[in-house]
CSV table of C-alpha atoms and ligand atoms in Angstrom, one decimal:
chain,number,residue,atom,x,y,z
A,875,MET,CA,4.8,-28.7,19.4
A,876,PRO,CA,5.1,-26.4,16.0
A,877,SER,CA,2.2,-23.7,15.5
A,878,ALA,CA,0.8,-22.6,12.0
A,879,ARG,CA,2.2,-19.0,13.2
A,880,HIS,CA,6.2,-20.8,13.7
A,881,GLU,CA,6.0,-20.2,17.2
A,882,LYS,CA,7.4,-23.3,19.0
A,883,LEU,CA,6.1,-24.8,22.3
A,884,ASP,CA,8.4,-26.5,24.5
A,885,VAL,CA,7.0,-28.4,27.7
A,886,LEU,CA,8.4,-26.6,30.8
A,887,ILE,CA,5.8,-27.9,33.4
A,888,ARG,CA,4.0,-31.1,32.8
A,889,ARG,CA,-0.1,-31.5,33.8
A,890,ALA,CA,0.9,-34.5,36.5
A,891,ALA,CA,3.4,-32.1,38.4
A,892,ILE,CA,1.0,-29.1,37.8
A,893,GLU,CA,-1.9,-31.1,39.5
A,894,LYS,CA,0.8,-32.4,42.4
A,895,ARG,CA,1.6,-28.9,43.3
A,896,VAL,CA,-1.8,-27.4,43.2
A,897,HIS,CA,-2.8,-30.0,45.6
A,898,ALA,CA,-0.2,-29.5,47.7
A,899,VAL,CA,-1.0,-25.4,47.8
A,900,ALA,CA,-4.8,-26.2,48.4
A,901,ARG,CA,-3.6,-28.5,51.1
A,902,GLN,CA,-1.3,-25.7,52.8
A,903,ILE,CA,-4.3,-23.3,52.7
A,904,THR,CA,-6.5,-25.6,54.2
A,905,ALA,CA,-3.9,-26.0,57.2
A,906,ASP,CA,-3.1,-22.4,57.5
A,907,LEU,CA,-7.0,-21.4,57.5
A,908,LYS,CA,-8.3,-24.2,59.5
A,909,GLY,CA,-11.6,-23.7,60.7
A,910,GLN,CA,-12.4,-20.4,58.7
A,911,ARG,CA,-14.0,-19.6,55.6
A,912,VAL,CA,-11.6,-18.6,53.0
A,913,HIS,CA,-12.7,-15.9,50.2
A,914,LEU,CA,-10.6,-16.7,46.8
A,915,VAL,CA,-10.1,-13.5,44.6
A,916,GLY,CA,-8.8,-14.7,41.0
A,917,VAL,CA,-7.1,-12.2,38.9
A,918,LEU,CA,-8.7,-12.8,35.4
A,919,LYS,CA,-8.2,-14.1,33.0
A,920,GLY,CA,-5.1,-15.9,33.6
A,921,ALA,CA,-5.6,-17.7,37.1
A,922,CYS,CA,-9.0,-18.9,36.1
A,923,ILE,CA,-7.6,-22.6,35.6
A,924,PHE,CA,-5.5,-22.5,38.4
A,925,LEU,CA,-8.5,-21.3,40.6
A,926,SER,CA,-11.0,-23.7,39.2
A,927,ASP,CA,-8.4,-26.3,40.1
A,928,LEU,CA,-7.2,-25.1,43.4
A,929,VAL,CA,-10.7,-24.2,45.0
A,930,ARG,CA,-12.1,-27.9,44.4
A,931,GLU,CA,-9.1,-29.3,46.5
A,932,ILE,CA,-9.7,-26.7,49.8
A,933,GLY,CA,-11.3,-28.4,52.3
A,934,LEU,CA,-12.9,-25.5,54.1
A,935,GLU,CA,-16.0,-23.3,53.2
A,936,THR,CA,-15.2,-21.3,50.2
A,937,SER,CA,-16.2,-18.3,48.4
A,938,ILE,CA,-14.9,-16.8,44.9
A,939,ASP,CA,-15.0,-13.5,43.1
A,940,PHE,CA,-12.8,-12.2,40.3
A,941,ILE,CA,-11.2,-9.1,39.5
A,942,ALA,CA,-9.6,-8.1,36.2
A,943,VAL,CA,-6.8,-6.0,35.6
A,944,SER,CA,-4.6,-5.4,32.5
A,945,THR,CA,-0.6,-5.2,32.8
A,946,TYR,CA,0.1,-6.0,29.5
A,947,GLY,CA,-1.1,-5.5,25.9
A,948,ALA,CA,-1.4,-8.1,23.0
A,949,GLY,CA,2.3,-8.9,23.4
A,950,ASN,CA,4.7,-10.1,26.1
A,951,GLU,CA,6.2,-7.1,27.1
A,952,SER,CA,5.3,-5.3,30.4
A,953,SER,CA,3.7,-1.7,29.8
A,954,GLY,CA,4.2,-1.0,33.3
A,955,GLN,CA,0.8,0.2,33.5
A,956,VAL,CA,-2.0,-1.8,35.5
A,957,ARG,CA,-5.7,-0.7,34.5
A,958,MET,CA,-8.4,-2.2,36.4
A,959,LEU,CA,-11.0,-4.0,33.8
A,960,LYS,CA,-13.3,-5.2,36.5
A,961,ASP,CA,-14.0,-4.9,40.0
A,962,LEU,CA,-14.9,-7.6,42.6
A,963,ASP,CA,-18.6,-8.0,43.0
A,964,SER,CA,-18.8,-8.0,46.5
A,965,SER,CA,-16.9,-6.4,49.6
A,966,ILE,CA,-14.1,-8.5,51.3
A,967,ALA,CA,-14.4,-6.6,54.3
A,968,GLY,CA,-13.7,-9.1,57.4
A,969,LEU,CA,-13.0,-12.1,55.2
A,970,HIS,CA,-9.8,-14.1,55.0
A,971,VAL,CA,-8.9,-13.6,51.2
A,972,VAL,CA,-6.7,-15.5,48.9
A,973,LEU,CA,-5.7,-13.7,46.1
A,974,VAL,CA,-5.1,-16.2,43.1
A,975,GLU,CA,-2.4,-15.0,40.5
A,976,ASP,CA,-1.4,-16.9,37.6
A,977,ILE,CA,2.2,-15.6,37.5
A,978,LEU,CA,4.3,-13.1,39.4
A,979,ASP,CA,6.7,-11.1,36.8
A,980,THR,CA,7.4,-7.6,37.7
A,981,GLY,CA,5.4,-7.5,40.6
A,982,LEU,CA,3.9,-4.3,39.1
A,983,THR,CA,0.3,-6.5,39.1
A,984,LEU,CA,0.4,-7.6,42.3
A,985,SER,CA,1.6,-4.4,44.2
A,986,TYR,CA,-1.4,-2.7,42.7
A,987,LEU,CA,-3.8,-5.3,43.7
A,988,LEU,CA,-2.3,-5.5,47.4
A,989,ARG,CA,-2.8,-1.9,47.7
A,990,ILE,CA,-6.3,-1.7,46.7
A,991,LEU,CA,-7.3,-4.9,48.4
A,992,ARG,CA,-5.9,-3.8,51.7
A,993,GLN,CA,-7.7,-0.8,51.6
A,994,ARG,CA,-11.0,-2.8,52.0
A,995,LYS,CA,-10.3,-4.3,55.2
A,996,PRO,CA,-9.9,-8.0,54.6
A,997,LYS,CA,-9.3,-10.0,57.9
A,998,SER,CA,-6.3,-11.4,56.2
A,999,LEU,CA,-4.6,-11.0,53.1
A,1000,ARG,CA,-2.5,-13.7,51.4
A,1001,VAL,CA,-1.5,-14.4,47.5
A,1002,ALA,CA,-1.5,-17.5,46.1
A,1003,ALA,CA,0.9,-17.5,42.7
A,1004,LEU,CA,0.9,-20.6,40.2
A,1005,LEU,CA,4.2,-19.1,38.9
A,1006,ASP,CA,7.1,-16.8,40.4
A,1007,LYS,CA,9.6,-15.5,38.1
A,1008,PRO,CA,11.8,-13.7,40.5
A,1009,SER,CA,14.5,-12.7,38.1
A,1010,ARG,CA,12.1,-9.8,36.6
A,1011,ARG,CA,11.1,-8.1,39.9
A,1012,VAL,CA,10.8,-4.5,39.8
A,1013,LYS,CA,8.5,-4.3,42.9
A,1014,LYS,CA,9.2,-5.8,46.3
A,1015,VAL,CA,6.1,-8.6,46.6
A,1016,LYS,CA,5.9,-12.0,47.1
A,1017,ALA,CA,3.4,-14.5,47.1
A,1018,ASP,CA,2.6,-16.9,50.5
A,1019,TYR,CA,1.7,-19.6,48.1
A,1020,VAL,CA,3.9,-20.3,45.0
A,1021,GLY,CA,3.4,-23.3,42.4
A,1022,PHE,CA,6.3,-23.5,40.7
A,1023,THR,CA,9.6,-20.9,40.7
A,1024,ILE,CA,10.7,-20.5,37.1
A,1025,PRO,CA,13.4,-19.0,35.0
A,1026,ASN,CA,12.9,-15.8,32.7
A,1027,GLU,CA,10.9,-17.2,30.0
A,1028,PHE,CA,7.7,-16.4,28.7
A,1029,VAL,CA,5.5,-19.1,29.4
A,1030,VAL,CA,1.7,-20.4,28.1
A,1031,GLY,CA,-0.7,-22.9,29.1
A,1032,TYR,CA,-3.2,-23.7,32.0
A,1033,GLY,CA,-4.6,-20.3,31.8
A,1034,LEU,CA,-1.6,-18.1,30.7
A,1035,ASP,CA,-2.0,-16.7,27.1
A,1036,TYR,CA,0.0,-14.9,24.4
A,1037,ALA,CA,-2.4,-12.6,22.7
A,1038,GLU,CA,-5.2,-14.6,24.0
A,1039,ARG,CA,-4.1,-17.9,22.7
A,1040,TYR,CA,-2.8,-21.0,24.3
A,1041,ARG,CA,-4.7,-20.6,27.4
A,1042,ASN,CA,-5.9,-24.1,27.0
A,1043,LEU,CA,-3.0,-26.0,27.0
A,1044,LYS,CA,-2.8,-28.8,29.7
A,1045,ASP,CA,1.1,-28.2,30.1
A,1046,ILE,CA,2.9,-25.1,30.9
A,1047,CYS,CA,4.9,-24.4,27.6
A,1048,ILE,CA,8.0,-22.0,27.0
A,1049,LEU,CA,6.8,-20.1,24.1
A,1050,ARG,CA,9.6,-19.7,21.4
A,1051,LEU,CA,8.7,-16.8,18.6
A,1052,PRO,CA,9.9,-16.9,15.4
A,1053,PRO,CA,12.9,-14.6,14.3
A,1054,PRO,CA,12.2,-11.2,13.0
A,1055,ASP,CA,13.3,-12.2,9.7
A,1056,VAL,CA,10.5,-15.2,9.7
A,1057,LEU,CA,8.1,-12.7,10.8
A,1058,ALA,CA,9.2,-9.9,8.0
A,1059,GLU,CA,8.7,-12.6,5.1
A,1060,ARG,CA,5.1,-13.1,6.4
A,1061,ILE,CA,4.2,-9.4,6.4
A,1062,PRO,CA,3.0,-9.0,2.8
A,1063,GLU,CA,4.3,-5.6,1.2
A,1064,PRO,CA,1.7,-2.7,0.9
B,294,LIG,P1,3.6,-8.2,36.7
B,294,LIG,O1,2.7,-7.2,36.9
B,294,LIG,O2,4.8,-8.1,35.3
B,294,LIG,O3,4.0,-9.4,37.7
B,294,LIG,O4,3.0,-9.2,35.5
B,294,LIG,C1,2.1,-10.0,35.7
B,294,LIG,C2,0.9,-10.5,34.6
B,294,LIG,O5,1.5,-10.4,33.5
B,294,LIG,C3,0.4,-11.7,35.1
B,294,LIG,O6,-0.6,-11.8,35.6
B,294,LIG,C4,0.2,-12.2,33.4
B,294,LIG,O7,-0.9,-12.0,32.9
B,294,LIG,C5,1.4,-11.4,32.5
B,294,LIG,N1,2.5,-12.3,32.2
B,294,LIG,C6,4.0,-12.2,33.0
B,294,LIG,N2,5.0,-13.0,32.3
B,294,LIG,C7,3.8,-13.7,31.3
B,294,LIG,C8,4.1,-15.1,30.8
B,294,LIG,O8,5.7,-15.5,31.0
B,294,LIG,N3,3.4,-15.7,30.3
B,294,LIG,C9,2.1,-15.2,30.2
B,294,LIG,N4,1.6,-14.2,31.0
B,294,LIG,C10,2.5,-13.3,31.5
């Protein structure tokens, strides 16, 4: 799937496989929290599509909230800095919380989120990550529910972006950027 920007997309996980796996994660959460109310906390913006599909398959009383953090800039390299952009709307004290993440990469974001959410005294705190890239881990964190473990590739689609683009792709795709000489050709001389 070529794009006008010379970026190339190779499908890594097709929509049917995503759907099947999201349903399986939802069933697992339903079983683990049987009879309880579950409070899903989505990490914006990447987890919004995963959360929307997940919550509709959970057979329990649910509520949702969102938190937004920024770990990456506009590109695809981790800055190592986590910044809170939007806090939760309501307290999570005494709730069974499932933090819903798009991708677990270095673990910096998750380790920050777990630290601040634990301070708020939820009854339990679990993590559901659609994707896991364990090879890049810097912080020792792991998710209770993982959709797919993937190789060290930059992926987009199903909520994941590159500079805010590609979130709407139905498949999860590996993004291949053009080589630097192609990029240089496209930057006009001053
Ligand atoms: P971490 O803090 O390095 O674990 O990174 C987590 C965040 O980085 C994710 O929530 C994503 O927003 C972003 N991220 C990491 N890898 C990718 C990727 O392959 N594609 C798109 N975003 C990514």
